[in-house]
Amino acid sequence: MEKELTLAGLPVLFTAPAEDYYLQMMPLDGDTDLEAVFRGFCKSGDDFVDVGANIGVTAVLAASIVAPGRVLAIEPMPSTFSHLQQNIDAAGLDNVKCLRLAVASSPSDVSLVARPGFGFAAYVGHADGLDEYTDYPAKALPLDQLVADEGLRSLRFVKIDVEGYELEVLRGAPWVLDTFKPVVFLESNPYCLNIFQKVSLVDFIAEVLSIFPFVFALDFTAAVSILDLTASENLPGFYHESVVNNGFPNLICGFEADMRERLEQIRQETVNATPPAPHVTSPESVSDGSETMTVSRRERDSILLKRRVMTKIRGAFPHRGAASS
């Protein structure tokens, strides 16, 4: 399938595998929330690593922002990777290198599992007993080796979205984290952590907190909500929102004391942004089954999109309990 997106002012005709749900649901202006975060922490000349680059939306965003800095776009799924490379070429970007690899704690061979239309949600595991799912073998290398081999010298930002495999990526990056002290943007997905990797959200957060001195949970459903996870009193609320409401699906972690100020500036700029046309800001109702909220149409669409994605992923598994990781 094809769809033209305008990312950081750059129009690109993206392609994806047929019936790809990710591209179908992507807004025409891309992921403006991520763009704001990238701009808040990156500048021209920085290097950027995109682990789990999918079809290249975030890589195009990053490359446009950090040019002439370099972007490593890493994606192990064969079909997805071919579209990633095609989309980078279509964008005319010469500062992106695409690598068909998985990233793990050590050099290894892994198995990726996916079903048609959901390459964006491929996970490390096995498809035994799962209808319509297929195993895809992939070579995996640690991030330390990849960054060293590619000769990155100004690594500023690492984005990791690997369906519950995030800790394995971090475990393979001690040199990168110690040498460059980059900002790290992580998916926090309790469903993927539990089902695919048998890791609890509590254990996941504990290990992340043991690595980074500054860890914030982000939620973009209404402007930018920020939760400081280094404050232990915030953890119970975070766990509840994450598990019960699919809230705070992203973490941003790092080593610099001004991270909170930068995030507050991103939030304030979002609040102060020029409001869209009146018909877009008209209030809409969205319900979680027990409470109905009045939000803008854009906020409603964001909330419902996340719920549809999670419902589709969860609904892909048969109820007989045959999932295996």
Coordinates of N, CA and C in Angstrom, one line a residue, residues 286-292 307:
V286 N -15.5 10.5 24.5 CA -14.8 9.2 24.4 C -15.0 8.5 25.8
S287 N -15.3 7.2 25.8 CA -15.7 6.5 27.0 C -14.7 5.4 27.2
D288 N -14.3 5.1 28.5 CA -13.6 3.9 28.8 C -14.4 2.8 29.4
G289 N -15.8 3.0 29.3 CA -16.7 2.0 29.8 C -17.3 2.4 31.1
S290 N -16.6 3.2 31.8 CA -17.1 3.6 33.1 C -17.2 5.2 33.3
E291 N -16.4 5.9 32.5 CA -16.3 7.3 32.6 C -16.2 7.9 31.2
T292 N -17.0 8.9 30.9 CA -16.9 9.6 29.6 C -16.2 11.0 29.8
R307 N -6.2 2.4 21.5 CA -7.1 1.3 22.0 C -7.3 0.3 20.8

